[in-house]
PDB file of C-alpha atoms in Angstrom:
ATOM      1  CA  MET A  23     -22.708 -94.873 -23.488  1.00 48.00           C
ATOM      2  CA  GLU A  24     -23.378 -91.522 -25.108  1.00 51.00           C
ATOM      3  CA  HIS A  25     -26.209 -89.125 -24.656  1.00 57.00           C
ATOM      4  CA  ALA A  26     -28.520 -88.792 -27.590  1.00 59.00           C
ATOM      5  CA  GLY A  27     -27.712 -85.153 -28.416  1.00 66.00           C
ATOM      6  CA  ILE A  28     -23.909 -84.974 -27.835  1.00 73.00           C
ATOM      7  CA  SER A  29     -21.376 -86.998 -29.774  1.00 80.00           C
ATOM      8  CA  GLY A  30     -17.793 -87.560 -28.625  1.00 83.00           C
ATOM      9  CA  LYS A  31     -16.341 -85.320 -31.364  1.00 87.00           C
ATOM     10  CA  LYS A  32     -18.664 -82.430 -30.594  1.00 88.00           C
ATOM     11  CA  PHE A  33     -17.937 -82.707 -26.881  1.00 88.00           C
ATOM     12  CA  ARG A  34     -14.159 -82.680 -27.459  1.00 91.00           C
ATOM     13  CA  ALA A  35     -14.454 -79.737 -29.875  1.00 91.00           C
ATOM     14  CA  ALA A  36     -16.552 -77.772 -27.383  1.00 91.00           C
ATOM     15  CA  PHE A  37     -14.164 -78.602 -24.527  1.00 92.00           C
ATOM     16  CA  VAL A  38     -11.131 -77.503 -26.552  1.00 94.00           C
ATOM     17  CA  LEU A  39     -12.918 -74.296 -27.577  1.00 95.00           C
ATOM     18  CA  ILE A  40     -13.825 -73.499 -23.955  1.00 95.00           C
ATOM     19  CA  LEU A  41     -10.262 -74.285 -22.877  1.00 95.00           C
ATOM     20  CA  VAL A  42      -8.788 -71.987 -25.549  1.00 95.00           C
ATOM     21  CA  VAL A  43     -11.137 -69.147 -24.564  1.00 95.00           C
ATOM     22  CA  ALA A  44     -10.303 -69.596 -20.854  1.00 94.00           C
ATOM     23  CA  VAL A  45      -6.544 -69.668 -21.445  1.00 94.00           C
ATOM     24  CA  SER A  46      -6.803 -66.604 -23.705  1.00 91.00           C
ATOM     25  CA  ALA A  47      -8.870 -64.782 -21.094  1.00 91.00           C
ATOM     26  CA  LEU A  48      -6.208 -65.517 -18.470  1.00 92.00           C
ATOM     27  CA  PHE A  49      -3.324 -64.742 -20.834  1.00 91.00           C
ATOM     28  CA  LEU A  50      -4.526 -61.259 -21.791  1.00 87.00           C
ATOM     29  CA  PRO A  51      -4.343 -59.684 -18.292  1.00 89.00           C
ATOM     30  CA  VAL A  52      -0.844 -61.099 -17.814  1.00 89.00           C
ATOM     31  CA  THR A  53       0.444 -59.719 -21.113  1.00 89.00           C
ATOM     32  CA  TRP A  54      -1.504 -56.421 -21.119  1.00 88.00           C
ATOM     33  CA  PRO A  55       1.278 -54.374 -19.462  1.00 89.00           C
ATOM     34  CA  PHE A  56       3.597 -55.530 -22.247  1.00 91.00           C
ATOM     35  CA  LEU A  57       1.042 -55.170 -25.017  1.00 88.00           C
ATOM     36  CA  LYS A  58       0.117 -51.563 -24.221  1.00 89.00           C
ATOM     37  CA  PRO A  59       3.547 -50.132 -25.171  1.00 93.00           C
ATOM     38  CA  LEU A  60       3.689 -52.352 -28.258  1.00 93.00           C
ATOM     39  CA  LEU A  61       0.252 -51.213 -29.404  1.00 92.00           C
ATOM     40  CA  LEU A  62       1.135 -47.579 -28.699  1.00 92.00           C
ATOM     41  CA  GLY A  63       4.378 -47.958 -30.659  1.00 92.00           C
ATOM     42  CA  ALA A  64       2.556 -49.498 -33.612  1.00 95.00           C
ATOM     43  CA  LEU A  65      -0.018 -46.701 -33.535  1.00 95.00           C
ATOM     44  CA  LEU A  66       2.641 -43.976 -33.420  1.00 91.00           C
ATOM     45  CA  ALA A  67       4.665 -45.670 -36.163  1.00 92.00           C
ATOM     46  CA  GLY A  68       1.571 -45.717 -38.369  1.00 94.00           C
ATOM     47  CA  LEU A  69       0.784 -42.075 -37.595  1.00 94.00           C
ATOM     48  CA  PHE A  70       4.295 -40.805 -38.275  1.00 93.00           C
ATOM     49  CA  ARG A  71       5.036 -42.880 -41.372  1.00 95.00           C
ATOM     50  CA  PRO A  72       3.733 -40.219 -43.827  1.00 95.00           C
ATOM     51  CA  PRO A  73       5.948 -37.442 -42.381  1.00 94.00           C
ATOM     52  CA  TYR A  74       8.900 -39.869 -42.406  1.00 95.00           C
ATOM     53  CA  GLN A  75       8.294 -40.714 -46.057  1.00 96.00           C
ATOM     54  CA  TRP A  76       7.986 -37.017 -46.969  1.00 95.00           C
ATOM     55  CA  VAL A  77      11.249 -36.141 -45.174  1.00 95.00           C
ATOM     56  CA  THR A  78      13.022 -39.151 -46.705  1.00 96.00           C
ATOM     57  CA  ARG A  79      11.989 -38.102 -50.232  1.00 95.00           C
ATOM     58  CA  ARG A  80      13.260 -34.554 -49.541  1.00 95.00           C
ATOM     59  CA  LEU A  81      16.623 -35.960 -48.385  1.00 94.00           C
ATOM     60  CA  GLY A  82      17.184 -38.034 -51.518  1.00 94.00           C
ATOM     61  CA  ASP A  83      15.817 -41.374 -50.225  1.00 93.00           C
ATOM     62  CA  ARG A  84      18.331 -41.606 -47.354  1.00 94.00           C
ATOM     63  CA  ARG A  85      16.236 -43.571 -44.871  1.00 94.00           C
ATOM     64  CA  SER A  86      18.501 -43.326 -41.825  1.00 95.00           C
ATOM     65  CA  LEU A  87      18.898 -39.578 -42.166  1.00 95.00           C
ATOM     66  CA  GLY A  88      15.164 -39.265 -42.789  1.00 95.00           C
ATOM     67  CA  ALA A  89      14.443 -41.203 -39.576  1.00 94.00           C
ATOM     68  CA  VAL A  90      16.796 -38.998 -37.552  1.00 95.00           C
ATOM     69  CA  VAL A  91      15.370 -35.763 -38.976  1.00 95.00           C
ATOM     70  CA  THR A  92      11.801 -36.969 -38.428  1.00 95.00           C
ATOM     71  CA  LEU A  93      12.585 -37.860 -34.809  1.00 94.00           C
ATOM     72  CA  LEU A  94      14.197 -34.466 -34.231  1.00 95.00           C
ATOM     73  CA  ILE A  95      11.194 -32.663 -35.708  1.00 94.00           C
ATOM     74  CA  LEU A  96       8.767 -34.691 -33.594  1.00 92.00           C
ATOM     75  CA  PHE A  97      10.928 -34.198 -30.493  1.00 92.00           C
ATOM     76  CA  ILE A  98      10.898 -30.425 -31.015  1.00 94.00           C
ATOM     77  CA  LEU A  99       7.137 -30.430 -31.673  1.00 92.00           C
ATOM     78  CA  VAL A 100       6.434 -32.409 -28.490  1.00 90.00           C
ATOM     79  CA  VAL A 101       9.094 -31.181 -26.058  1.00 91.00           C
ATOM     80  CA  GLY A 102       8.815 -27.514 -27.043  1.00 92.00           C
ATOM     81  CA  PRO A 103       5.213 -26.944 -25.951  1.00 93.00           C
ATOM     82  CA  ILE A 104       5.642 -29.165 -22.879  1.00 95.00           C
ATOM     83  CA  SER A 105       8.692 -27.206 -21.724  1.00 94.00           C
ATOM     84  CA  VAL A 106       6.885 -23.894 -22.235  1.00 93.00           C
ATOM     85  CA  PHE A 107       3.896 -25.220 -20.267  1.00 94.00           C
ATOM     86  CA  LEU A 108       6.129 -26.475 -17.438  1.00 94.00           C
ATOM     87  CA  GLY A 109       7.928 -23.124 -17.350  1.00 93.00           C
ATOM     88  CA  VAL A 110       4.608 -21.310 -16.906  1.00 94.00           C
ATOM     89  CA  VAL A 111       3.533 -23.776 -14.190  1.00 94.00           C
ATOM     90  CA  VAL A 112       6.801 -23.349 -12.283  1.00 93.00           C
ATOM     91  CA  GLN A 113       6.597 -19.561 -12.564  1.00 92.00           C
ATOM     92  CA  GLN A 114       3.026 -19.574 -11.237  1.00 93.00           C
ATOM     93  CA  ALA A 115       4.011 -21.910  -8.378  1.00 89.00           C
ATOM     94  CA  LEU A 116       6.844 -19.574  -7.387  1.00 88.00           C
ATOM     95  CA  ASN A 117       4.513 -16.560  -7.480  1.00 89.00           C
ATOM     96  CA  ILE A 118       1.943 -18.355  -5.335  1.00 88.00           C
ATOM     97  CA  SER A 119       4.569 -19.484  -2.832  1.00 83.00           C
ATOM     98  CA  ASP A 120       5.934 -15.938  -2.596  1.00 83.00           C
ATOM     99  CA  GLN A 121       2.429 -14.737  -1.714  1.00 85.00           C
ATOM    100  CA  ALA A 122       1.431 -17.714   0.446  1.00 82.00           C
ATOM    101  CA  ILE A 123       4.433 -17.856   2.784  1.00 78.00           C
ATOM    102  CA  PRO A 124       3.896 -14.373   4.278  1.00 80.00           C
ATOM    103  CA  TRP A 125       0.152 -15.083   4.613  1.00 77.00           C
ATOM    104  CA  VAL A 126       0.801 -18.375   6.420  1.00 75.00           C
ATOM    105  CA  ARG A 127       3.311 -16.730   8.750  1.00 74.00           C
ATOM    106  CA  GLN A 128       0.907 -13.905   9.473  1.00 75.00           C
ATOM    107  CA  HIS A 129      -2.125 -16.090  10.149  1.00 70.00           C
ATOM    108  CA  LEU A 130      -0.566 -19.178  11.701  1.00 69.00           C
ATOM    109  CA  GLY A 131       2.679 -17.923  13.137  1.00 63.00           C
ATOM    110  CA  SER A 132       5.706 -20.142  13.329  1.00 57.00           C
ATOM    111  CA  ALA A 133       5.188 -23.853  13.843  1.00 55.00           C
ATOM    112  CA  SER A 134       7.268 -23.886  17.015  1.00 58.00           C
ATOM    113  CA  THR A 135       4.829 -21.646  18.904  1.00 65.00           C
ATOM    114  CA  PHE A 136       1.727 -23.729  18.111  1.00 69.00           C
ATOM    115  CA  ASN A 137       0.392 -25.466  21.215  1.00 72.00           C
ATOM    116  CA  ALA A 138      -2.039 -28.248  20.313  1.00 73.00           C
ATOM    117  CA  HIS A 139      -3.275 -28.675  23.899  1.00 75.00           C
ATOM    118  CA  ASP A 140      -4.282 -25.047  24.256  1.00 80.00           C
ATOM    119  CA  TRP A 141      -5.925 -25.015  20.840  1.00 81.00           C
ATOM    120  CA  LEU A 142      -7.928 -28.198  21.534  1.00 82.00           C
ATOM    121  CA  VAL A 143      -9.021 -27.008  24.973  1.00 84.00           C
ATOM    122  CA  GLN A 144     -10.047 -23.654  23.511  1.00 86.00           C
ATOM    123  CA  LYS A 145     -12.090 -25.255  20.722  1.00 87.00           C
ATOM    124  CA  PHE A 146     -13.407 -28.225  22.758  1.00 87.00           C
ATOM    125  CA  PRO A 147     -13.501 -27.404  26.474  1.00 86.00           C
ATOM    126  CA  ALA A 148     -14.874 -30.874  27.346  1.00 85.00           C
ATOM    127  CA  LEU A 149     -11.552 -32.420  26.277  1.00 81.00           C
ATOM    128  CA  ALA A 150      -9.495 -30.486  28.843  1.00 80.00           C
ATOM    129  CA  ASP A 151      -9.189 -33.474  31.204  1.00 81.00           C
ATOM    130  CA  HIS A 152      -8.439 -35.994  28.431  1.00 79.00           C
ATOM    131  CA  VAL A 153      -5.863 -34.193  26.279  1.00 78.00           C
ATOM    132  CA  PRO A 154      -2.311 -34.256  27.630  1.00 77.00           C
ATOM    133  CA  SER A 155      -0.427 -31.009  27.748  1.00 75.00           C
ATOM    134  CA  GLN A 156       2.480 -30.275  25.471  1.00 69.00           C
ATOM    135  CA  GLU A 157       4.990 -31.039  28.230  1.00 74.00           C
ATOM    136  CA  GLU A 158       3.310 -34.350  29.153  1.00 75.00           C
ATOM    137  CA  ARG A 159       3.322 -35.470  25.516  1.00 71.00           C
ATOM    138  CA  CYS A 160       6.984 -34.550  25.206  1.00 71.00           C
ATOM    139  CA  ARG A 161       7.891 -36.558  28.323  1.00 73.00           C
ATOM    140  CA  MET A 162       5.805 -39.542  27.116  1.00 72.00           C
ATOM    141  CA  TRP A 163       7.601 -39.423  23.777  1.00 67.00           C
ATOM    142  CA  ALA A 164      11.101 -39.069  25.278  1.00 67.00           C
ATOM    143  CA  ARG A 165      10.769 -41.711  28.044  1.00 66.00           C
ATOM    144  CA  PRO A 166      10.558 -44.902  25.896  1.00 62.00           C
ATOM    145  CA  ARG A 167      13.353 -43.667  23.674  1.00 59.00           C
ATOM    146  CA  ARG A 168      15.542 -42.630  26.596  1.00 60.00           C
ATOM    147  CA  ALA A 169      16.223 -39.507  24.672  1.00 55.00           C
ATOM    148  CA  ARG A 170      17.533 -36.303  26.056  1.00 58.00           C
ATOM    149  CA  VAL A 171      14.810 -33.983  24.901  1.00 54.00           C
ATOM    150  CA  ARG A 172      14.226 -30.537  26.256  1.00 58.00           C
ATOM    151  CA  CYS A 173      10.475 -30.267  26.861  1.00 59.00           C
ATOM    152  CA  SER A 174       9.685 -26.607  27.089  1.00 53.00           C
TER     153      SER A 174
END
């Protein structure tokens, strides 16, 4: 018993087509992490083929030597500017840290003298009864660990 508009062959063809599309849609996300490097490699190989061919012709059609020379040239062209950029970034970071450390010490003092209880009570006086003091927090921390901690 078939419906008037759908034959068995058309139904099977449509079902197979839908199945192929569904499997392909599920297959692509699984393989995408592997396909990205392959696509990038194919793109770079296509982009660098003309320089490779030019270098190979200059070296007397020695393909292996042409590949090595092309890779060295590309390595120098890529790594050179990146290393210069990283050198500038590191130099700037060192300059900033040399300026920032004295400023932090001047404005914040050493970390060992910071008292969170006093700071919170000063900023939010209503919390004075609810915030434990530095010594109480130290004792609460040391008690469950049975640690010998000097709370001062």
